[in-house]
Amino acid sequence: MFESDLCPAEELKDERGILKQKRDRTCISSVISKQFLFIKQAKTFSDAQVYCRQFHGDLASVEDTADFSRLQAVVSGVTDPGVWIGLKRGELHWIWSLSDRAFYREGEAEYRRWKAGQLDNAGGHENCGALDSNGEFWDVPCTNQFPFICYDGNVPQRYVYVSAGKSWSDAQTLCRQTHTDLVSVRNLDENQQLQNLVHGTPVFIGLYKDAFRWTDNSSSMIRHWSVGEPDGSGACVLHSLSNTWSDENCDQTRPFICEDGVKMQILRMKLRSGQNMDDPVMKVSVVQKIQQKLMSLGMPTDAKLQWRVQSDGEIFLPLEKDMNSQK
């Protein structure tokens, strides 16, 4: 264990605000670094996955924009029109159109407020999400013509209501062209703000069913489909020279991209803080400060820092509890 001057002091005060004591807490975080490798030998998707798992970690998964930039770099100069990555069709699951994981605090990408009786998939084609005037989610056909709400991260007024009815796909295209993306609903506060914009007809939000999953079980929502893709040509995904993706027959033999097994370093430190360390904003702030410090000490700039959640669901442990657990 080591003490970190990056951790603010936690002070316990009496009812008059007079300092009584400082209490130490411990936190655990991990540094994750990923490397991509281009394998020139052509294999089917299944054989490529076996190769990657035997000699590296798995087929490549893309968790953020830094990963995508590394993927682009590793295929630079490759002449083959497409290479396998670790995305494959599986069971349908709900994800957000705005895919940057940094946009979501812990648990926010999984926020849902379904209306009772919804998720019924009436007709078998209700693959897009809508929000009603009560702030509840509906599963509806993507071809419905609904108003919609865009999110714009570059202006103070983040939410843009568009009254013109469009299909979910056309709404997504317009939001991405003129703003940032279709809106994500990350928590109850945002849910209530967006509810106030809905009058009568439900509106499309950025929630939709996706049929693809990463073979390394990454929860990444990033998708870089070519226009018109996925078109049902196959269950496995190729990364093309244009840096876009398409679904193809898994039995094709193509080169592929492996990722090295995740290299993890556990950092255990003592924090002293007067703030509520269970506050998601505080968690993000502390991670950023630790990352800046470690980078100044030589940590790779593409390494990722994340909290390690304990078996009881907690991240931080009071020092006394932590000391007892080590006896």
Coordinates of C-alpha atoms in Angstrom, one line a residue, residues 63-322:
E63 CA -13.8 -0.1 -26.7
D64 CA -13.2 3.6 -27.4
T65 CA -11.9 6.1 -29.9
A66 CA -8.3 5.4 -28.9
D67 CA -8.8 1.7 -29.7
F68 CA -10.3 2.6 -33.1
S69 CA -7.3 4.8 -33.8
R70 CA -5.0 2.0 -32.9
L71 CA -7.0 -0.4 -35.2
Q72 CA -6.7 2.1 -38.1
A73 CA -2.9 2.4 -37.5
V74 CA -2.3 -1.4 -37.5
V75 CA -4.2 -1.9 -40.8
S76 CA -2.5 1.1 -42.5
G77 CA -0.8 -0.2 -45.6
V78 CA -2.7 -3.5 -45.6
T79 CA -3.9 -4.3 -49.1
D80 CA -6.6 -6.9 -48.3
P81 CA -10.0 -5.3 -48.6
G82 CA -11.1 -6.5 -45.2
V83 CA -9.8 -8.1 -42.0
W84 CA -11.7 -10.0 -39.2
I85 CA -12.3 -8.2 -35.9
G86 CA -13.9 -9.8 -32.8
L87 CA -17.5 -8.6 -33.4
K88 CA -20.1 -11.3 -34.1
R89 CA -23.8 -11.6 -34.4
G90 CA -25.5 -13.0 -31.3
E91 CA -28.6 -12.4 -29.2
L92 CA -30.3 -9.0 -29.6
H93 CA -29.7 -6.6 -26.7
W94 CA -30.4 -2.9 -26.1
I95 CA -27.6 -0.3 -26.5
W96 CA -27.4 3.4 -27.1
S97 CA -26.5 5.1 -30.4
L98 CA -24.0 7.4 -28.7
S99 CA -21.3 4.8 -28.2
D100 CA -18.5 6.6 -26.4
R101 CA -18.1 4.9 -23.0
A102 CA -16.5 8.0 -21.6
F103 CA -19.9 9.7 -21.9
Y104 CA -21.4 7.3 -19.3
R105 CA -20.6 7.1 -15.7
E106 CA -20.8 3.8 -13.9
G107 CA -24.1 2.1 -14.6
E108 CA -25.5 4.9 -16.8
A109 CA -25.2 3.0 -20.1
E110 CA -27.6 0.5 -18.5
Y111 CA -30.2 3.0 -17.3
R112 CA -33.7 1.9 -18.4
R113 CA -37.2 3.0 -17.4
W114 CA -39.5 0.7 -19.4
K115 CA -43.3 1.2 -19.2
A116 CA -45.2 -1.7 -17.7
G117 CA -46.1 -4.1 -20.4
Q118 CA -43.4 -2.9 -22.8
L119 CA -40.5 -5.0 -24.1
D120 CA -43.4 -7.1 -25.6
N121 CA -41.8 -6.8 -29.1
A122 CA -45.3 -6.8 -30.6
G123 CA -45.2 -8.0 -34.2
G124 CA -41.6 -9.1 -33.7
H125 CA -40.1 -5.9 -35.1
E126 CA -40.0 -3.5 -32.1
N127 CA -36.3 -2.8 -32.1
C128 CA -36.1 0.9 -31.3
G129 CA -36.7 2.9 -28.2
A130 CA -39.1 5.8 -27.6
L131 CA -39.9 8.1 -24.7
D132 CA -43.4 9.1 -23.7
S133 CA -44.7 12.2 -21.8
N134 CA -44.4 10.3 -18.5
G135 CA -40.7 9.6 -19.0
E136 CA -41.2 5.9 -19.7
F137 CA -39.6 3.9 -22.4
W138 CA -41.4 2.0 -25.2
D139 CA -40.1 -0.6 -27.7
V140 CA -41.5 0.4 -31.1
P141 CA -40.9 -0.4 -34.7
C142 CA -37.9 1.6 -36.1
T143 CA -40.0 2.4 -39.2
N144 CA -42.5 4.5 -37.2
Q145 CA -42.5 8.2 -38.0
F146 CA -41.9 9.9 -34.7
P147 CA -40.5 13.2 -33.5
F148 CA -37.1 12.8 -31.8
I149 CA -34.6 14.4 -29.5
C150 CA -31.0 15.0 -30.4
Y151 CA -28.1 15.5 -28.0
D152 CA -25.6 18.2 -28.8
G153 CA -22.5 18.2 -26.6
N154 CA -21.2 21.5 -28.1
V155 CA -23.9 23.9 -27.0
P156 CA -25.3 24.9 -23.6
Q157 CA -28.8 23.7 -24.6
R158 CA -27.9 20.0 -24.9
Y159 CA -31.3 18.7 -25.9
V160 CA -32.8 19.5 -29.3
Y161 CA -36.4 18.5 -29.9
V162 CA -37.2 17.9 -33.6
S163 CA -40.9 17.8 -34.3
A164 CA -40.7 16.4 -37.8
G165 CA -41.6 12.7 -37.9
K166 CA -38.9 10.4 -39.1
S167 CA -37.9 6.8 -38.9
W168 CA -35.4 6.0 -36.2
S169 CA -32.6 5.5 -38.7
D170 CA -33.3 8.9 -40.4
A171 CA -33.5 10.6 -37.0
Q172 CA -30.1 9.1 -36.1
T173 CA -28.6 10.4 -39.3
L174 CA -30.0 13.9 -38.9
C175 CA -28.8 14.1 -35.3
R176 CA -25.3 12.9 -36.2
Q177 CA -25.1 15.4 -39.1
T178 CA -26.3 18.5 -37.3
H179 CA -25.6 17.7 -33.6
T180 CA -23.9 14.8 -31.8
D181 CA -26.3 11.9 -31.8
L182 CA -29.7 10.8 -30.8
V183 CA -30.2 11.4 -27.1
S184 CA -29.2 8.9 -24.4
V185 CA -31.0 8.8 -21.2
R186 CA -28.4 8.2 -18.5
N187 CA -30.2 8.7 -15.2
L188 CA -33.4 9.8 -13.5
D189 CA -32.5 13.5 -13.6
E190 CA -32.0 13.4 -17.4
N191 CA -35.1 11.4 -17.7
Q192 CA -37.1 14.1 -16.1
Q193 CA -35.6 16.8 -18.2
L194 CA -36.3 15.0 -21.4
Q195 CA -39.9 14.1 -20.2
N196 CA -40.6 17.8 -20.2
L197 CA -39.9 18.1 -23.9
V198 CA -42.4 15.4 -24.9
H199 CA -45.9 16.4 -25.7
G200 CA -48.4 13.8 -26.8
T201 CA -46.7 11.6 -29.3
P202 CA -43.7 9.6 -28.0
V203 CA -40.3 10.6 -29.3
F204 CA -37.4 8.5 -30.6
I205 CA -34.4 8.3 -28.3
G206 CA -31.0 6.7 -29.0
L207 CA -31.9 3.3 -27.6
Y208 CA -32.0 0.4 -30.1
K209 CA -31.6 -3.4 -30.3
D210 CA -28.2 -4.5 -31.5
A211 CA -27.4 -8.1 -32.6
F212 CA -23.7 -8.0 -32.3
R213 CA -21.4 -8.8 -29.4
W214 CA -17.6 -8.8 -28.9
T215 CA -16.0 -12.2 -28.6
D216 CA -13.9 -11.1 -25.6
N217 CA -17.2 -10.1 -23.8
S218 CA -16.5 -6.4 -24.0
S219 CA -19.5 -4.3 -23.4
S220 CA -18.4 -1.7 -26.0
M221 CA -21.3 0.0 -27.9
I222 CA -19.0 1.3 -30.7
R223 CA -20.1 0.5 -34.2
H224 CA -18.6 1.8 -37.4
W225 CA -20.9 0.3 -40.0
S226 CA -20.6 1.1 -43.7
V227 CA -23.7 2.7 -45.3
G228 CA -26.3 0.0 -45.6
E229 CA -24.6 -2.3 -43.1
P230 CA -25.2 -4.6 -41.4
D231 CA -27.2 -6.1 -44.3
G232 CA -27.5 -9.7 -43.2
S233 CA -24.7 -11.1 -45.4
G234 CA -23.3 -13.0 -42.5
A235 CA -22.7 -13.2 -38.7
C236 CA -19.1 -12.0 -38.6
V237 CA -17.6 -8.5 -39.0
L238 CA -14.9 -7.3 -41.3
H239 CA -13.0 -4.0 -40.9
S240 CA -12.4 -2.6 -44.3
L241 CA -9.7 -0.3 -45.8
S242 CA -12.2 2.5 -45.6
N243 CA -12.2 2.0 -41.8
T244 CA -15.8 0.9 -41.8
W245 CA -17.4 -2.4 -40.9
S246 CA -19.6 -4.9 -42.7
D247 CA -21.2 -8.2 -41.7
E248 CA -19.9 -11.1 -43.8
N249 CA -20.0 -14.9 -44.1
C250 CA -17.9 -16.3 -41.3
D251 CA -16.5 -19.0 -43.6
Q252 CA -14.6 -16.5 -45.7
T253 CA -10.8 -16.7 -45.2
R254 CA -9.4 -13.3 -44.4
P255 CA -6.4 -11.8 -42.5
F256 CA -7.4 -10.7 -39.0
I257 CA -6.5 -8.5 -36.0
C258 CA -5.6 -10.0 -32.6
E259 CA -5.4 -8.1 -29.4
D260 CA -2.7 -8.9 -26.8
G261 CA -4.0 -10.3 -23.6
V262 CA -5.0 -7.4 -21.3
K263 CA -2.1 -6.3 -19.1
M264 CA -3.3 -5.3 -15.7
Q265 CA -1.6 -3.7 -12.8
I266 CA -3.4 -3.3 -9.5
L267 CA -2.8 -0.1 -7.7
R268 CA -3.7 0.0 -4.0
M269 CA -3.7 3.4 -2.3
K270 CA -4.9 5.2 0.8
L271 CA -7.2 8.2 0.3
R272 CA -8.1 11.0 2.7
S273 CA -11.2 12.9 1.5
G274 CA -13.7 15.3 2.8
Q275 CA -15.9 14.6 -0.2
N276 CA -18.5 11.9 -0.8
M277 CA -16.3 9.3 -2.5
D278 CA -19.4 7.4 -3.7
D279 CA -20.4 10.4 -5.8
P280 CA -19.9 9.3 -9.5
V281 CA -18.4 12.8 -10.3
M282 CA -15.9 12.4 -7.5
K283 CA -14.9 8.9 -8.8
V284 CA -14.2 10.3 -12.3
S285 CA -12.3 13.3 -10.9
V286 CA -10.0 11.1 -8.8
V287 CA -9.3 8.7 -11.6
Q288 CA -8.4 11.6 -13.9
K289 CA -6.0 13.0 -11.3
I290 CA -4.4 9.6 -10.7
Q291 CA -4.0 9.1 -14.5
Q292 CA -2.3 12.4 -14.9
K293 CA 0.1 11.6 -12.1
L294 CA 1.0 8.1 -13.5
M295 CA 1.5 9.5 -17.0
S296 CA 4.0 12.0 -15.6
L297 CA 5.8 9.0 -14.1
G298 CA 5.9 7.2 -17.5
M299 CA 2.7 5.3 -17.8
P300 CA 1.7 4.8 -21.5
T301 CA -0.7 7.5 -22.7
D302 CA -3.1 4.9 -24.1
A303 CA -3.4 2.9 -20.9
K304 CA -6.8 3.0 -19.3
L305 CA -7.5 3.5 -15.6
Q306 CA -10.7 2.1 -14.0
W307 CA -12.0 1.4 -10.6
R308 CA -12.0 -2.2 -9.4
V309 CA -15.4 -3.1 -7.8
Q310 CA -15.2 -5.3 -4.7
S311 CA -17.3 -8.5 -4.3
D312 CA -19.8 -6.5 -2.1
G313 CA -20.3 -3.9 -4.9
E314 CA -18.2 -1.2 -3.1
I315 CA -15.1 0.5 -4.5
F316 CA -13.9 2.3 -1.4
L317 CA -13.3 0.6 1.9
P318 CA -12.9 2.4 5.3
L319 CA -9.3 1.8 6.4
E320 CA -10.4 -0.1 9.5
K321 CA -12.5 -2.5 7.5
D322 CA -9.6 -3.0 5.0

